[in-house]
Amino acid sequence: MARVLTDAPSGTRLAPARAPKPSIGGRASGPAPSSRRGRRRGANEASGWQALLWLSPALLLIAAIVIYPAITLFSTSFSEYSITGIRKGDAGFANYAGFLSSPDLPKVVLNTGIWVVAVVAITILIGLALAQFLSKDFWGRRVVRWAVIVPWAAALVITSQLFRLLFDYYHGTINAVLLALHVIPKPIDFLGNPPLLMASMILVGVYVSLPFTAYLFVAGLSAIPTDVYEAARIDGASPWQIYTTITLPLLRPAMLIAVVLNMIYVFNSFPIIWIMNGSNPGFGNDTLITYMYKIAFKSAQHDVGVAAAAGVFNVIVILIAVIVYVRLTRTRAENPS
Amino acid sequence: MRKSIRRGATLALASVAAISLAACSTNGSSGSGGDSVKSIKVVIAEYSPDNTAKFWKAFAKTYEETTKVKLDLQIISWNDIDQQSSTMVQTNNLPDILNLNTYASYAADGLLYSGDEVLPKDTAEDIIPAFVNSGTYKGKFYGMPDLSSARALFYNKDLFSQAGIAKPPTTWDEFRDDAKKVTALGNGAVGYAQPLGPEEAQGELAMWLFNNGGTFKKDGKWTLDSPENVKTLEFMKGLSVTDGVTQNNPGSTNRTDGAFPLFEQGKAGMIVGFGPLQGALDKDFTGVNYGIAPMPSGNKADPQTYGVTDYLMAFKKKGNQDAVKQFYKLYYSPDQINTWIKAEGFLPVTQSGLKSFESEDKLKVYLDTLPNIHLTPTDDPEWDKVKLTIQQNIGLAVAPDGDPAKFLKDLQAQAEAGK
């Protein structure tokens, strides 16, 4: 962020466009401090195994909770399992073939696309507006800021269950209110009608993603120096011009983080879909994540091998999506049209 | 500074040790070695938050006192137990006793003790033959029943009298007419609460199937798409699609959070219920004036009852045979099993249990039918998958654009392909 400060006053459009670099560089800069540490180690005569001892708790933890499960997932996906979970032998690529040829897969992939794109896009749009609001000084701002955190602090399972109760056909508050106001003649089947269910799930997805996103943007906004705005105002820029040519470009680092992290969170979101879609038959409303769980434990396949193949597929899908997004924003940042 | 570094190093070393220890301890009781185990792991499904833990904790205490073997108790909700048990098998972290609604797949995989190995003789003879049958896979008794339940038609007497219906229906035509009359009362009344969502749809299907002369499997052959069954499922679909006498969207209604609440709030005229629903009505929803009747018949035959039993299966592990035998001996002793079944509102699985429950008027409807009860073919491992397909897909078959005949045909093909 410090570099933004020094770059920005130059006032050209190119400068803010280069702004994302620090954040990308921030991640890539990992090796730099370690090499510095390496030099200091040499001076201190601390031996390699001593360093390893210090690192070992972290390394062991990483091995135990990241690497070991990843290897297990991978080897599971190439094994044949009985319904009870007993490994019967090697499966080769049969699990992958079985998963990819499943007739429900296209619909599930489509659902996943709609779910991720809609939730992330709407969250970003509302998050930007909300961040503007939250970064202004007004009476009671502290209360509002706290209120925005609540959906984030509540457990997803509980939030989803609450929304399920709100949307319920017979006992739901929303239907009760609409009926009492004579807006609708009979209840709306929010949870049983596929398009309405998707819309309801997206609403909940946005609701729980907003706090994090809005606060990310609040932090991004507060890092923009006020003199840039002053200069723009002196030059006679309209508020909209200021927003689109100064605020938004300077928010790009925050935007990149918000989009990438939200994409991953939303893609991997399980409780909202699992609970809101809990009483529906079939796989017509599932995303890749809930579909994977159903393959493993709830569908007639009941096969952890195929589910593991689905898990590997999911990781690849989200990786590709993130890489494509980062590439797109980077090329746009490097060649502003 | 030096000191704090050394202390830090010790800390680091300690946490390394802790992590590696934790990694080892997942092997659990199987690592105890020796001739016979010092502890057994018992995994139980939670039937109700109030009674399950209470009974099993007391049971564990008695077991430990009599056998000097430690009983590690783990109670898991029905929602999670499929996943958890599958993970236990997959990671070779087997329980000694597992409580589940299926057993045949585990028996087929050679994981279980049979009754000859772990059941005391008088205990084995006490179990009601119908349940021994359903627990027998390839001639050996693997699926020891823990408790049972039977289904019957519950009806709301107040709604019935408002609609001018004198007695519960005995045929499907009467049933449909009565459901229409109750629905016509308006004000949110639902003629029949029909749960065909993924939770327990095979139960609802079984109840109607058996009362139209149908079965899932007969003489060793799957009969899923028999003409009777097609007619039955079409009738079930018709209740919502053409007659409009059910609640909204039965294919997306689960039993415990969808259909039961409608009956408990006095909104539904009829529902297929069982002991625990009766318990809830008597305890928490006393405003509902209900009656219990045998199911109406679709083929003018006597009403049939569908029964369910769950299992307590024992996993073969080195040195645990004796401890497992002691477990069954204690569990099937009348003051243990009957206390438990009474608390949960279910039905007995033993002859001695039948006798001890005889005096309970509330249970008479079920007890009379218990020895001739129809069970699902849980003795066939293929049923475990057929059941899952019914649960996931029957809701689509009874939707307005669903095709019951095709659904049953596909189901039959799936079951036969599994052979």
CSV table of C-alpha atoms in Angstrom, one decimal, chain A residues 50 53-54 56-57 60-61 64 72 76 81-86 88 164 168-171 186 189 191-193 278-283 293-294 296-302 304, chain B residues 5 8-9 12-13 15-16 19 79 82-83 85-87 89-90 105-106 109 111 190 197-198 247-249 251-254 257 261-262 265 384-385 388-389 392-393 395-396 414:
chain,number,residue,atom,x,y,z
A,50,GLN,CA,18.3,-26.5,14.6
A,53,LEU,CA,13.6,-28.2,14.7
A,54,TRP,CA,12.1,-24.8,15.0
A,56,SER,CA,9.1,-28.8,12.6
A,57,PRO,CA,5.9,-28.1,14.5
A,60,LEU,CA,4.4,-31.4,10.8
A,61,LEU,CA,1.1,-29.6,11.1
A,64,ALA,CA,-0.7,-33.7,8.8
A,72,THR,CA,-5.1,-39.5,0.6
A,76,THR,CA,-8.6,-42.7,-2.9
A,81,TYR,CA,-14.3,-49.1,-2.7
A,82,SER,CA,-17.2,-51.1,-1.5
A,83,ILE,CA,-20.3,-49.4,-0.1
A,84,THR,CA,-19.0,-50.0,3.4
A,85,GLY,CA,-15.8,-48.1,2.8
A,86,ILE,CA,-13.5,-51.2,2.3
A,88,LYS,CA,-11.2,-53.5,-2.9
A,164,ARG,CA,-34.9,-22.2,5.8
A,168,ASP,CA,-40.7,-22.4,4.6
A,169,TYR,CA,-43.9,-23.0,2.7
A,170,TYR,CA,-46.2,-23.7,5.7
A,171,HIS,CA,-44.4,-22.2,8.6
A,186,LYS,CA,-51.2,-18.7,-1.6
A,189,ASP,CA,-42.6,-22.5,-2.6
A,191,LEU,CA,-37.4,-24.0,-1.2
A,192,GLY,CA,-39.2,-26.5,-3.5
A,193,ASN,CA,-39.2,-24.6,-6.8
A,278,GLY,CA,-32.2,-30.6,2.1
A,279,SER,CA,-35.7,-31.8,1.4
A,280,ASN,CA,-35.5,-31.8,-2.4
A,281,PRO,CA,-35.1,-35.1,-4.3
A,282,GLY,CA,-32.4,-35.8,-7.0
A,283,PHE,CA,-29.4,-33.7,-7.8
A,293,TYR,CA,-20.9,-35.4,-0.7
A,294,LYS,CA,-24.0,-37.1,-2.0
A,296,ALA,CA,-19.9,-40.4,-1.2
A,297,PHE,CA,-22.7,-41.0,1.3
A,298,LYS,CA,-26.3,-40.4,0.1
A,299,SER,CA,-26.7,-41.5,-3.5
A,300,ALA,CA,-27.1,-45.0,-4.7
A,301,GLN,CA,-23.4,-44.9,-5.8
A,302,HIS,CA,-22.4,-44.4,-2.1
A,304,VAL,CA,-15.9,-42.7,-1.7
B,5,ILE,CA,15.5,-20.0,23.2
B,8,GLY,CA,11.3,-22.5,23.1
B,9,ALA,CA,13.1,-25.5,21.7
B,12,ALA,CA,8.8,-27.1,19.9
B,13,LEU,CA,10.1,-30.6,20.7
B,15,SER,CA,4.6,-30.2,20.4
B,16,VAL,CA,6.3,-32.4,17.8
B,19,ILE,CA,1.4,-34.3,17.2
B,79,ASN,CA,-27.8,-37.5,9.7
B,82,ASP,CA,-23.6,-43.0,7.3
B,83,GLN,CA,-20.6,-40.8,6.7
B,85,SER,CA,-19.3,-45.3,9.8
B,86,SER,CA,-18.0,-45.3,6.2
B,87,THR,CA,-15.0,-43.2,7.3
B,89,VAL,CA,-14.2,-48.6,7.8
B,90,GLN,CA,-12.2,-46.7,5.2
B,105,SER,CA,-23.1,-54.8,2.9
B,106,TYR,CA,-20.9,-55.1,6.0
B,109,ASP,CA,-17.5,-57.6,3.0
B,111,LEU,CA,-16.4,-57.6,8.5
B,190,VAL,CA,-54.4,-31.0,4.3
B,197,GLY,CA,-38.5,-36.3,0.3
B,198,PRO,CA,-35.1,-37.9,0.6
B,247,GLN,CA,-49.6,-31.0,1.3
B,248,ASN,CA,-47.7,-28.9,-1.2
B,249,ASN,CA,-44.9,-30.7,-3.1
B,251,GLY,CA,-41.6,-35.0,-3.3
B,252,SER,CA,-39.8,-32.2,-1.4
B,253,THR,CA,-41.3,-32.9,2.0
B,254,ASN,CA,-39.3,-34.8,4.6
B,257,ASP,CA,-39.4,-31.6,9.5
B,261,PRO,CA,-45.2,-30.9,12.0
B,262,LEU,CA,-48.4,-30.6,9.9
B,265,GLN,CA,-50.3,-28.8,14.5
B,384,ASP,CA,-28.7,-50.7,0.6
B,385,LYS,CA,-28.3,-49.1,-2.8
B,388,LEU,CA,-30.7,-44.8,-1.5
B,389,THR,CA,-32.1,-44.5,-5.0
B,392,GLN,CA,-33.1,-39.6,-3.7
B,393,ASN,CA,-35.3,-40.1,-6.7
B,395,GLY,CA,-39.7,-37.4,-5.2
B,396,LEU,CA,-38.9,-36.7,-8.9
B,414,GLN,CA,-30.4,-51.2,-11.0
